Amino acid sequence: MNDVIVIDNLSKSYKQLKAVDDLSFRIKRGELFAFLGINGAGKSTTINIICGQLKKDQGKVYIADMDIDKNLQLIKHKIGVVFQNSLLDPQLSVKDNLQVKASLYSMKKDEIKKRVEYLAELLDFKSYINRPIGKLSGGQKRRIDIARALLHQPEILILDEPTTGLDPQTRKMMWNVINKLRKEKDMTVLLTTHYMEEASEADYVVIIDSGKKVAEGTPLELKNKYVGDYMLIYNTDEDKIKRLNLPYEKIPLGYRIEVKDTKEATELIKNNSDLFIDYELIKGKMDDVFLRVTGKSLEVK
C-alpha cells in the first residue's frame, strides 16, 4: 500500500499557543487510521489543515501525491469529511441538503439522483428523505452527515468523532457501511474518536498530546509496548498467589496479576499448573495505553 496522506513537520500556532508542534505521520491507502488525543490536543487543527480550511505555519502536507499548497482544489475533491458539528441546513429536507451539496461538485442531475438513491439505500434513510433535517433525531442526522461526505465518492473519508452520542445500533450501522466501502473501494479513513473500542479496530494509531506526537503503532504494538497483559485467577487462596512473586490485587472471587506479555503468562501456567485451574488472560486495552502515554483519560463527552 502506498501513502495517501503524508504530513511532514507540520506546525500551527494561535498567538502564543502551539496547537500543532512539528507533527509528522503517514497514512496508507485503504487504511483505517486512528488519530487520538484529548480535546485541545491538536486533532481538529490538523484535520482542518488537511481539508484546506486552515493555513499551516510550516511543514508539508501531501494528499494523493499532491502538495496541498499547489493543488488544494483537486485535493478537496478527493476528501469527504464528517465534522463533529453538522453542516446540514435544518430548514431543508434531507434530499435538498444532499442535492445542494452535490451541485458544488458539478455533478449532473441524473448522476445526483442516482447517487442520492444509492446512499439512501446504503444508509437506510429512504423513509425520511423528504423530511426537514430539523425534524430528525441525532442518529438520523448523523446518517445524512455521512451521506453528504460520501456524495462525490471520495478516496479519503475523515471522521471527526462521528459516533459520539449515537445509540449502539446507529454506530454499528455506520461502521458496517464504512467497512463495506473500505473493502469495495479501497477507501482510506482517518478517524478521531473517544471510543477506544473503535481505535482498537484501526490498522494504525497516532496519539498526540499538546500538538506533539507521543506514540504510534498498531493497536497490538502499542498495547505490548505500554501496558502488557494481566491474568485473573479464581477459586484459589492468597498464599498460592504470593508464591508467584508478582504484583497482585484482590478482586471478587479471585486475584489479578500483571504479566509482561503472553509468553510470560504461558511460562507461569506451565510452571504452576496446580494454580491455573480457573483463570483468564486479558490483553491490555487502548484506554490503558492512552492513559500511560499521556497521563490523561480519553473520556466520552
Coordinates of C-alpha atoms in Angstrom, one line a residue:
M1 CA 0.0 0.0 0.0
N2 CA 1.3 3.5 -0.8
D3 CA 1.0 6.6 1.4
V4 CA -2.1 8.6 0.5
I5 CA -1.6 11.2 3.3
V6 CA 1.9 12.5 4.2
I7 CA 2.4 15.0 7.0
D8 CA 5.9 16.3 7.5
N9 CA 7.0 18.7 10.3
L10 CA 3.5 20.3 10.5
S11 CA 3.1 23.3 12.8
K12 CA 0.3 25.7 13.6
S13 CA 0.2 28.4 16.3
Y14 CA -2.6 30.7 17.6
K15 CA -0.6 33.6 19.1
Q16 CA 1.3 32.0 22.0
L17 CA -0.5 28.7 21.7
K18 CA 1.3 25.9 19.7
A19 CA -1.7 23.9 18.5
V20 CA 0.3 21.6 16.3
D21 CA 4.0 21.2 17.0
D22 CA 6.3 19.6 14.4
L23 CA 3.9 16.8 13.7
S24 CA 4.8 14.0 11.1
F25 CA 2.9 10.9 10.2
R26 CA 1.8 8.7 7.2
I27 CA -1.5 7.2 6.3
K28 CA -1.6 4.3 3.8
R29 CA -4.2 3.9 1.1
G30 CA -7.2 1.8 2.3
E31 CA -6.1 2.1 5.9
L32 CA -8.3 2.8 9.0
F33 CA -6.1 5.3 10.8
A34 CA -7.0 6.4 14.3
F35 CA -5.8 9.9 15.4
L36 CA -6.2 10.2 19.2
G37 CA -5.9 13.0 21.7
I38 CA -7.9 14.8 24.3
N39 CA -9.9 17.9 23.3
G40 CA -7.4 20.6 22.5
A41 CA -4.6 18.2 21.7
G42 CA -4.4 19.5 18.0
K43 CA -6.5 16.9 16.2
S44 CA -9.1 19.2 14.8
T45 CA -6.4 21.8 13.8
T46 CA -4.6 19.1 11.9
I47 CA -7.8 17.9 10.2
N48 CA -8.7 21.5 9.2
I49 CA -5.3 21.9 7.6
I50 CA -5.7 18.7 5.7
C51 CA -9.1 19.8 4.4
G52 CA -7.8 23.2 3.4
Q53 CA -10.0 25.0 6.0
L54 CA -6.9 26.4 7.8
K55 CA -3.5 27.6 6.8
K56 CA -0.4 25.9 8.3
D57 CA 2.5 27.9 9.6
Q58 CA 5.1 25.4 8.4
G59 CA 5.6 21.9 7.2
K60 CA 4.4 19.8 4.2
V61 CA 1.1 18.2 3.5
Y62 CA 0.7 15.8 0.6
I63 CA -2.7 14.2 -0.3
A64 CA -2.7 11.5 -3.0
D65 CA 0.8 12.6 -4.0
M66 CA -0.3 16.3 -4.4
D67 CA 1.1 19.2 -2.5
I68 CA -1.7 21.0 -0.6
D69 CA -0.1 24.3 -1.3
K70 CA -0.3 23.8 -5.0
N71 CA -3.3 21.5 -5.6
L72 CA -5.9 22.4 -2.9
Q73 CA -9.0 22.4 -5.2
L74 CA -8.1 19.0 -6.7
I75 CA -7.4 17.6 -3.2
K76 CA -10.8 18.8 -1.9
H77 CA -12.5 16.6 -4.4
K78 CA -10.7 13.6 -3.0
I79 CA -11.7 14.1 0.6
G80 CA -15.1 13.7 2.3
V81 CA -15.4 15.0 5.9
V82 CA -17.9 14.3 8.7
F83 CA -17.2 17.1 11.2
Q84 CA -18.1 17.0 14.9
N85 CA -20.8 19.6 14.3
S86 CA -23.2 19.0 11.5
L87 CA -23.1 21.3 8.4
L88 CA -26.7 20.4 7.3
D89 CA -29.3 23.1 6.8
P90 CA -32.1 22.3 9.4
Q91 CA -34.7 24.1 7.2
L92 CA -34.1 22.0 4.1
S93 CA -35.2 18.4 3.5
V94 CA -32.7 15.5 3.5
K95 CA -32.9 15.3 -0.3
D96 CA -32.5 19.0 -0.8
N97 CA -29.4 19.1 1.5
L98 CA -27.8 16.4 -0.5
Q99 CA -28.7 17.8 -3.8
V100 CA -27.3 21.3 -2.9
K101 CA -24.0 19.7 -1.7
A102 CA -23.7 17.5 -4.8
S103 CA -24.2 20.5 -7.1
L104 CA -21.0 22.0 -5.7
Y105 CA -19.1 19.1 -7.2
S106 CA -20.5 19.9 -10.7
M107 CA -22.4 16.6 -10.7
K108 CA -25.2 16.2 -13.3
K109 CA -28.8 15.9 -12.3
D110 CA -29.1 12.2 -13.3
E111 CA -25.8 11.5 -11.5
I112 CA -27.0 13.3 -8.4
K113 CA -30.4 11.4 -8.4
K114 CA -28.7 8.0 -8.7
R115 CA -26.1 8.8 -6.0
V116 CA -28.7 10.1 -3.5
E117 CA -30.8 7.0 -4.1
Y118 CA -27.8 4.7 -3.6
L119 CA -26.8 6.4 -0.4
A120 CA -30.4 6.4 0.9
E121 CA -30.4 2.6 0.4
L122 CA -26.9 2.1 1.9
L123 CA -27.5 4.3 5.0
D124 CA -31.2 3.4 5.3
F125 CA -32.8 6.8 5.2
K126 CA -35.3 6.4 2.4
S127 CA -38.2 6.6 4.8
Y128 CA -37.4 10.2 5.8
I129 CA -35.6 11.5 2.7
N130 CA -38.2 14.3 2.3
R131 CA -38.3 15.3 5.9
P132 CA -36.6 18.5 7.1
I133 CA -33.3 18.0 8.8
G134 CA -34.5 19.9 11.8
K135 CA -37.2 17.2 12.4
L136 CA -34.7 14.3 12.6
S137 CA -33.2 12.5 15.6
G138 CA -29.5 12.7 16.3
G139 CA -28.8 9.3 14.8
Q140 CA -30.8 10.1 11.7
K141 CA -28.9 13.4 11.2
R142 CA -25.6 11.6 11.5
R143 CA -26.6 9.2 8.7
I144 CA -27.2 12.3 6.5
D145 CA -23.8 13.8 7.6
I146 CA -22.1 10.6 6.4
A147 CA -24.1 10.6 3.1
R148 CA -23.1 14.2 2.5
A149 CA -19.4 13.3 2.9
L150 CA -19.8 10.3 0.5
L151 CA -21.7 12.1 -2.3
H152 CA -18.7 12.6 -4.5
Q153 CA -17.2 9.2 -3.9
P154 CA -14.1 10.4 -2.0
E155 CA -10.9 8.5 -1.9
I156 CA -10.4 9.6 1.7
L157 CA -13.0 9.9 4.4
I158 CA -12.3 11.9 7.5
L159 CA -14.4 11.2 10.5
D160 CA -14.0 13.7 13.4
E161 CA -15.7 12.0 16.4
P162 CA -18.5 10.7 14.2
T163 CA -20.2 8.4 16.7
T164 CA -20.2 10.4 20.0
G165 CA -23.7 10.4 21.4
L166 CA -25.1 7.8 19.0
D167 CA -27.0 4.8 20.0
P168 CA -25.3 1.4 19.6
Q169 CA -27.5 0.4 16.6
T170 CA -26.6 3.5 14.6
R171 CA -22.9 3.2 15.5
K172 CA -22.9 -0.4 14.3
M173 CA -24.7 0.5 11.1
M174 CA -22.3 3.4 10.4
W175 CA -19.2 1.1 10.8
N176 CA -20.8 -1.6 8.6
V177 CA -21.2 0.9 5.8
I178 CA -17.7 2.3 6.2
N179 CA -16.1 -1.1 6.3
K180 CA -18.0 -2.1 3.2
L181 CA -16.7 1.0 1.3
R182 CA -13.2 0.4 2.5
K183 CA -13.3 -3.2 1.2
E184 CA -15.0 -2.4 -2.1
K185 CA -13.4 1.0 -2.9
D186 CA -10.1 0.8 -1.1
M187 CA -11.3 4.0 0.7
T188 CA -8.9 5.5 3.3
V189 CA -10.4 6.5 6.7
L190 CA -8.9 9.0 9.2
L191 CA -10.8 8.7 12.4
T192 CA -10.7 10.7 15.7
T193 CA -12.8 9.1 18.4
H194 CA -13.3 9.0 22.2
Y195 CA -14.4 5.3 21.9
M196 CA -11.3 3.2 22.5
E197 CA -13.0 0.0 21.1
E198 CA -13.2 1.9 17.7
A199 CA -9.5 2.8 18.0
S200 CA -8.7 -0.9 18.7
E201 CA -10.1 -1.8 15.3
A202 CA -7.7 0.6 13.5
D203 CA -4.8 -0.5 11.3
Y204 CA -2.6 2.2 12.8
V205 CA -2.8 4.7 15.6
V206 CA -1.1 8.0 16.3
I207 CA -1.5 9.6 19.7
I208 CA -0.9 13.3 20.1
D209 CA -0.6 15.5 23.2
S210 CA -0.2 19.3 23.3
G211 CA 0.2 19.2 19.5
K212 CA 3.1 16.7 19.6
K213 CA 3.1 13.0 18.5
V214 CA 3.8 11.0 21.7
A215 CA 3.1 7.4 20.4
E216 CA 2.4 5.5 17.2
G217 CA 1.9 1.9 16.0
T218 CA -0.7 -0.7 15.5
P219 CA -3.0 -1.3 18.4
L220 CA -1.2 -4.5 19.3
E221 CA 2.2 -2.9 19.2
L222 CA 1.0 -0.1 21.5
K223 CA -0.6 -2.5 24.0
N224 CA 2.5 -4.7 24.1
K225 CA 4.8 -1.7 24.5
Y226 CA 2.9 0.3 27.1
V227 CA 0.6 -1.8 29.1
G228 CA 1.2 -5.5 28.8
D229 CA -1.4 -8.1 29.9
Y230 CA -3.0 -9.3 33.1
M231 CA -4.4 -12.6 34.4
L232 CA -7.5 -13.2 36.6
I233 CA -7.2 -16.3 38.8
Y234 CA -10.3 -17.6 40.5
N235 CA -11.0 -20.1 43.3
T236 CA -7.6 -20.1 44.9
D237 CA -6.0 -18.9 48.1
E238 CA -3.7 -15.9 48.6
D239 CA -0.7 -18.0 49.8
K240 CA -0.5 -19.6 46.3
I241 CA -0.7 -16.2 44.6
K242 CA 2.1 -14.9 46.8
R243 CA 4.2 -17.8 45.6
L244 CA 4.4 -16.3 42.1
N245 CA 6.3 -13.3 43.5
L246 CA 4.4 -10.9 41.2
P247 CA 2.3 -7.7 42.0
Y248 CA -1.3 -8.7 42.5
E249 CA -4.6 -7.3 43.8
K250 CA -7.6 -9.0 45.2
I251 CA -10.8 -9.0 43.1
P252 CA -14.2 -10.5 43.6
L253 CA -13.8 -14.3 43.7
G254 CA -10.0 -14.2 42.9
Y255 CA -6.9 -12.2 42.2
R256 CA -5.5 -10.1 39.4
I257 CA -1.8 -10.3 38.5
E258 CA 0.1 -8.3 35.8
V259 CA 2.3 -10.1 33.3
K260 CA 4.6 -8.6 30.7
D261 CA 3.1 -10.5 27.7
T262 CA 1.6 -13.8 26.6
K263 CA 5.0 -15.5 26.7
E264 CA 5.4 -14.7 30.4
A265 CA 1.8 -15.9 31.0
T266 CA 2.5 -19.2 29.3
E267 CA 5.6 -19.8 31.4
L268 CA 3.6 -19.1 34.6
I269 CA 0.9 -21.5 33.6
K270 CA 3.4 -24.3 32.7
N271 CA 5.4 -23.8 36.0
N272 CA 2.3 -23.5 38.3
S273 CA -0.3 -25.9 36.8
D274 CA -1.9 -26.5 40.2
L275 CA -2.7 -22.8 40.5
F276 CA -4.0 -22.1 37.0
I277 CA -7.2 -24.2 37.0
D278 CA -9.8 -21.4 36.7
Y279 CA -8.3 -18.3 35.1
E280 CA -8.4 -15.7 32.3
L281 CA -5.7 -13.9 30.3
I282 CA -6.7 -10.4 29.4
K283 CA -4.9 -8.2 26.8
G284 CA -4.2 -4.6 27.7
K285 CA -6.7 -2.1 26.4
M286 CA -6.3 1.1 24.3
D287 CA -7.7 3.1 27.2
D288 CA -4.7 1.9 29.3
V289 CA -2.3 2.8 26.5
F290 CA -3.7 6.3 26.2
L291 CA -3.5 6.9 30.0
R292 CA 0.0 5.5 30.2
V293 CA 1.3 7.6 27.3
T294 CA -0.4 10.9 28.1
G295 CA -1.2 10.7 31.8
K296 CA -4.8 11.6 30.8
S297 CA -8.1 9.8 30.4
L298 CA -9.8 9.9 27.0
E299 CA -13.4 10.1 28.1
V300 CA -16.6 10.3 26.0
K301 CA -18.1 13.8 26.3

